[in-house]
PDB file of C-alpha atoms in Angstrom:
ATOM      1  CA  MET A   1       0.000   0.000   0.000  1.00  0.00           C
ATOM      2  CA  LYS A   2       1.118   3.509  -0.802  1.00  0.00           C
ATOM      3  CA  ILE A   3      -0.134   6.651   0.949  1.00  0.00           C
ATOM      4  CA  GLU A   4       0.029   9.964  -0.836  1.00  0.00           C
ATOM      5  CA  ARG A   5      -1.041  13.509  -0.058  1.00  0.00           C
ATOM      6  CA  LEU A   6      -3.032  15.107  -2.862  1.00  0.00           C
ATOM      7  CA  ARG A   7      -2.117  18.712  -3.519  1.00  0.00           C
ATOM      8  CA  THR A   8      -4.018  19.034  -6.787  1.00  0.00           C
ATOM      9  CA  PRO A   9      -7.094  17.101  -7.902  1.00  0.00           C
ATOM     10  CA  LYS A  10      -6.385  14.145 -10.170  1.00  0.00           C
ATOM     11  CA  ALA A  11      -9.210  13.789 -12.661  1.00  0.00           C
ATOM     12  CA  LYS A  12      -8.665  10.039 -12.973  1.00  0.00           C
ATOM     13  CA  TRP A  13      -9.136   9.577  -9.190  1.00  0.00           C
ATOM     14  CA  LEU A  14     -11.968  12.019  -8.532  1.00  0.00           C
ATOM     15  CA  PRO A  15     -14.853   9.625  -9.417  1.00  0.00           C
ATOM     16  CA  ARG A  16     -13.395   6.949  -7.109  1.00  0.00           C
ATOM     17  CA  LEU A  17     -12.846   9.435  -4.261  1.00  0.00           C
ATOM     18  CA  LEU A  18     -16.453  10.576  -4.565  1.00  0.00           C
ATOM     19  CA  GLU A  19     -17.646   6.953  -4.648  1.00  0.00           C
ATOM     20  CA  LEU A  20     -15.763   6.200  -1.409  1.00  0.00           C
ATOM     21  CA  GLU A  21     -17.256   9.305   0.195  1.00  0.00           C
ATOM     22  CA  ARG A  22     -20.811   8.297  -0.783  1.00  0.00           C
ATOM     23  CA  GLU A  23     -20.205   4.733   0.385  1.00  0.00           C
ATOM     24  CA  ALA A  24     -19.101   5.951   3.826  1.00  0.00           C
ATOM     25  CA  PHE A  25     -21.312   9.002   4.385  1.00  0.00           C
ATOM     26  CA  GLY A  26     -24.331   8.778   2.081  1.00  0.00           C
ATOM     27  CA  GLU A  27     -26.026  12.159   1.782  1.00  0.00           C
ATOM     28  CA  GLY A  28     -23.409  13.662   4.132  1.00  0.00           C
ATOM     29  CA  ALA A  29     -20.584  12.853   1.695  1.00  0.00           C
ATOM     30  CA  LEU A  30     -18.328  15.476   0.203  1.00  0.00           C
ATOM     31  CA  ASN A  31     -19.107  16.119  -3.449  1.00  0.00           C
ATOM     32  CA  GLU A  32     -16.896  17.448  -6.251  1.00  0.00           C
ATOM     33  CA  TRP A  33     -17.758  21.040  -5.291  1.00  0.00           C
ATOM     34  CA  ASN A  34     -16.249  20.703  -1.826  1.00  0.00           C
ATOM     35  CA  LEU A  35     -13.768  17.827  -2.263  1.00  0.00           C
ATOM     36  CA  VAL A  36     -11.735  19.684  -4.904  1.00  0.00           C
ATOM     37  CA  PRO A  37     -11.281  22.796  -2.693  1.00  0.00           C
ATOM     38  CA  MET A  38     -10.489  20.462   0.217  1.00  0.00           C
ATOM     39  CA  ILE A  39      -7.686  18.931  -1.877  1.00  0.00           C
ATOM     40  CA  ARG A  40      -6.366  22.341  -2.936  1.00  0.00           C
ATOM     41  CA  HIS A  41      -6.724  24.203   0.374  1.00  0.00           C
ATOM     42  CA  GLY A  42      -7.085  21.548   3.046  1.00  0.00           C
ATOM     43  CA  CYS A  43      -5.168  18.320   3.492  1.00  0.00           C
ATOM     44  CA  VAL A  44      -6.251  15.110   1.757  1.00  0.00           C
ATOM     45  CA  HIS A  45      -4.369  11.814   1.831  1.00  0.00           C
ATOM     46  CA  VAL A  46      -5.211   8.754  -0.245  1.00  0.00           C
ATOM     47  CA  ALA A  47      -4.347   5.086   0.204  1.00  0.00           C
ATOM     48  CA  LEU A  48      -3.479   3.197  -2.963  1.00  0.00           C
ATOM     49  CA  LEU A  49      -3.216  -0.510  -3.676  1.00  0.00           C
ATOM     50  CA  GLY A  50      -1.372  -0.505  -6.955  1.00  0.00           C
ATOM     51  CA  GLU A  51      -3.163   2.186  -8.931  1.00  0.00           C
ATOM     52  CA  GLU A  52      -6.501   1.719  -7.162  1.00  0.00           C
ATOM     53  CA  VAL A  53      -7.612   4.268  -4.581  1.00  0.00           C
ATOM     54  CA  VAL A  54      -8.897   2.336  -1.562  1.00  0.00           C
ATOM     55  CA  GLY A  55      -9.148   5.100   1.027  1.00  0.00           C
ATOM     56  CA  LEU A  56      -8.962   8.793   1.770  1.00  0.00           C
ATOM     57  CA  VAL A  57      -8.895  11.118   4.743  1.00  0.00           C
ATOM     58  CA  GLU A  58      -9.531  14.870   4.765  1.00  0.00           C
ATOM     59  CA  TYR A  59      -8.415  17.484   7.295  1.00  0.00           C
ATOM     60  CA  MET A  60      -8.839  21.211   7.663  1.00  0.00           C
ATOM     61  CA  ARG A  61      -7.063  23.618   9.992  1.00  0.00           C
ATOM     62  CA  ASP A  62      -8.909  25.392  12.764  1.00  0.00           C
ATOM     63  CA  TRP A  63      -8.930  29.148  12.091  1.00  0.00           C
ATOM     64  CA  ASP A  64      -9.135  30.023  15.785  1.00  0.00           C
ATOM     65  CA  LYS A  65      -6.439  27.555  16.803  1.00  0.00           C
ATOM     66  CA  PRO A  66      -4.180  26.888  13.774  1.00  0.00           C
ATOM     67  CA  GLU A  67      -2.171  24.233  15.611  1.00  0.00           C
ATOM     68  CA  ARG A  68      -5.346  22.110  15.643  1.00  0.00           C
ATOM     69  CA  ALA A  69      -6.697  20.191  12.641  1.00  0.00           C
ATOM     70  CA  TYR A  70     -10.178  18.781  12.269  1.00  0.00           C
ATOM     71  CA  MET A  71     -10.613  15.409  10.562  1.00  0.00           C
ATOM     72  CA  VAL A  72     -13.463  16.025   8.149  1.00  0.00           C
ATOM     73  CA  GLY A  73     -13.828  12.390   7.162  1.00  0.00           C
ATOM     74  CA  VAL A  74     -12.123   9.108   6.509  1.00  0.00           C
ATOM     75  CA  SER A  75     -13.323   6.491   4.031  1.00  0.00           C
ATOM     76  CA  VAL A  76     -12.007   3.023   3.214  1.00  0.00           C
ATOM     77  CA  ALA A  77     -13.422   0.820   0.446  1.00  0.00           C
ATOM     78  CA  GLN A  78     -15.711  -1.877   1.839  1.00  0.00           C
ATOM     79  CA  ASP A  79     -13.647  -4.694   0.345  1.00  0.00           C
ATOM     80  CA  ALA A  80     -10.453  -3.241   1.873  1.00  0.00           C
ATOM     81  CA  ARG A  81     -11.762  -2.903   5.436  1.00  0.00           C
ATOM     82  CA  GLY A  82     -10.427  -4.991   8.290  1.00  0.00           C
ATOM     83  CA  LYS A  83      -6.934  -5.223   6.794  1.00  0.00           C
ATOM     84  CA  GLY A  84      -5.295  -2.341   8.648  1.00  0.00           C
ATOM     85  CA  LEU A  85      -5.365  -0.015   5.629  1.00  0.00           C
ATOM     86  CA  GLY A  86      -7.444   2.656   7.370  1.00  0.00           C
ATOM     87  CA  SER A  87      -5.194   2.659  10.436  1.00  0.00           C
ATOM     88  CA  ALA A  88      -2.089   2.889   8.245  1.00  0.00           C
ATOM     89  CA  LEU A  89      -3.639   5.746   6.265  1.00  0.00           C
ATOM     90  CA  LEU A  90      -4.489   7.611   9.461  1.00  0.00           C
ATOM     91  CA  ARG A  91      -1.075   7.044  11.047  1.00  0.00           C
ATOM     92  CA  ALA A  92       0.741   8.316   7.951  1.00  0.00           C
ATOM     93  CA  SER A  93      -1.490  11.368   7.587  1.00  0.00           C
ATOM     94  CA  LEU A  94      -1.254  12.195  11.311  1.00  0.00           C
ATOM     95  CA  SER A  95       2.528  11.967  11.103  1.00  0.00           C
ATOM     96  CA  GLU A  96       2.574  14.450   8.232  1.00  0.00           C
ATOM     97  CA  LEU A  97       0.246  16.793  10.121  1.00  0.00           C
ATOM     98  CA  LYS A  98       2.626  16.699  13.081  1.00  0.00           C
ATOM     99  CA  GLU A  99       5.576  17.499  10.805  1.00  0.00           C
ATOM    100  CA  GLY A 100       3.555  20.497   9.562  1.00  0.00           C
ATOM    101  CA  GLY A 101       3.137  21.930  13.064  1.00  0.00           C
ATOM    102  CA  VAL A 102      -0.236  20.472  14.027  1.00  0.00           C
ATOM    103  CA  THR A 103      -0.270  19.516  17.725  1.00  0.00           C
ATOM    104  CA  GLU A 104      -3.894  18.410  18.125  1.00  0.00           C
ATOM    105  CA  VAL A 105      -6.429  16.636  15.925  1.00  0.00           C
ATOM    106  CA  GLU A 106     -10.156  16.635  16.585  1.00  0.00           C
ATOM    107  CA  LEU A 107     -12.840  14.508  14.986  1.00  0.00           C
ATOM    108  CA  THR A 108     -16.490  13.739  15.491  1.00  0.00           C
ATOM    109  CA  VAL A 109     -18.000  10.304  15.102  1.00  0.00           C
ATOM    110  CA  ASP A 110     -21.468   8.820  15.344  1.00  0.00           C
ATOM    111  CA  PRO A 111     -21.607   7.494  18.929  1.00  0.00           C
ATOM    112  CA  SER A 112     -23.151   4.243  17.657  1.00  0.00           C
ATOM    113  CA  ASN A 113     -20.156   3.577  15.379  1.00  0.00           C
ATOM    114  CA  GLN A 114     -18.298   1.482  17.930  1.00  0.00           C
ATOM    115  CA  ALA A 115     -15.912  -0.009  15.353  1.00  0.00           C
ATOM    116  CA  ALA A 116     -14.617   3.447  14.391  1.00  0.00           C
ATOM    117  CA  ILE A 117     -14.454   4.593  18.018  1.00  0.00           C
ATOM    118  CA  ARG A 118     -12.425   1.505  18.903  1.00  0.00           C
ATOM    119  CA  VAL A 119      -9.934   2.210  16.095  1.00  0.00           C
ATOM    120  CA  TYR A 120      -9.611   5.862  17.069  1.00  0.00           C
ATOM    121  CA  ARG A 121      -9.165   5.059  20.750  1.00  0.00           C
ATOM    122  CA  GLU A 122      -7.256   1.776  20.811  1.00  0.00           C
ATOM    123  CA  LYS A 123      -5.125   1.945  17.679  1.00  0.00           C
ATOM    124  CA  LEU A 124      -4.509   5.673  17.386  1.00  0.00           C
ATOM    125  CA  GLY A 125      -4.803   7.054  20.921  1.00  0.00           C
ATOM    126  CA  PHE A 126      -7.728   9.454  20.536  1.00  0.00           C
ATOM    127  CA  VAL A 127      -9.625  10.277  23.727  1.00  0.00           C
ATOM    128  CA  GLU A 128     -13.286  11.129  24.138  1.00  0.00           C
ATOM    129  CA  LYS A 129     -13.777  14.820  24.839  1.00  0.00           C
ATOM    130  CA  GLU A 130     -17.505  15.555  24.764  1.00  0.00           C
ATOM    131  CA  MET A 131     -20.858  14.599  23.299  1.00  0.00           C
ATOM    132  CA  ARG A 132     -22.484  17.172  21.027  1.00  0.00           C
ATOM    133  CA  ARG A 133     -26.225  16.618  21.004  1.00  0.00           C
ATOM    134  CA  GLY A 134     -27.972  17.510  17.752  1.00  0.00           C
ATOM    135  CA  GLU A 135     -24.708  18.495  16.037  1.00  0.00           C
ATOM    136  CA  TYR A 136     -26.087  17.742  12.548  1.00  0.00           C
ATOM    137  CA  GLY A 137     -29.785  17.984  13.353  1.00  0.00           C
ATOM    138  CA  SER A 138     -32.119  16.865  16.105  1.00  0.00           C
ATOM    139  CA  ASP A 139     -31.258  13.153  15.857  1.00  0.00           C
ATOM    140  CA  GLU A 140     -27.603  13.505  14.845  1.00  0.00           C
ATOM    141  CA  ASP A 141     -25.434  13.422  17.952  1.00  0.00           C
ATOM    142  CA  ARG A 142     -21.650  13.326  17.568  1.00  0.00           C
ATOM    143  CA  LEU A 143     -18.934  12.134  19.900  1.00  0.00           C
ATOM    144  CA  VAL A 144     -15.932  14.485  19.860  1.00  0.00           C
ATOM    145  CA  MET A 145     -12.531  12.812  20.143  1.00  0.00           C
ATOM    146  CA  THR A 146      -9.114  14.449  20.250  1.00  0.00           C
ATOM    147  CA  LEU A 147      -5.505  13.369  19.828  1.00  0.00           C
ATOM    148  CA  ASN A 148      -2.439  15.261  20.988  1.00  0.00           C
ATOM    149  CA  LEU A 149       0.381  14.751  18.498  1.00  0.00           C
TER     150      LEU A 149
END
């Protein structure tokens, strides 16, 4: 597996990136109108098996606290899950964030997504910070987790 930071959109990969987003987040997925600016102005890493994109993670910096980054989303292809690819992608991207001066990463996760919470906590060292009730609407609570780099 190869992990690469995208600095410019690659037309040949964009449909696959959008497919992975939709697969993971449904109607909450990034689309081409916000993924392309995220690639150009945020921080997006992809995981590749050969030439196939099997995962991506997006971050943006916090304007009020520039040493903090927010993980917008992470997606791994369904047929590539459970093989450590997502953890490897996250570790590599977190390492690069640290090299770039980021000292803290924050994310939110659906509190019912115990598999993701377990990965964040047990494999990567994130800690639970708070519960945000109704973060994305009345029935959309989010667990906030943070990691000091």
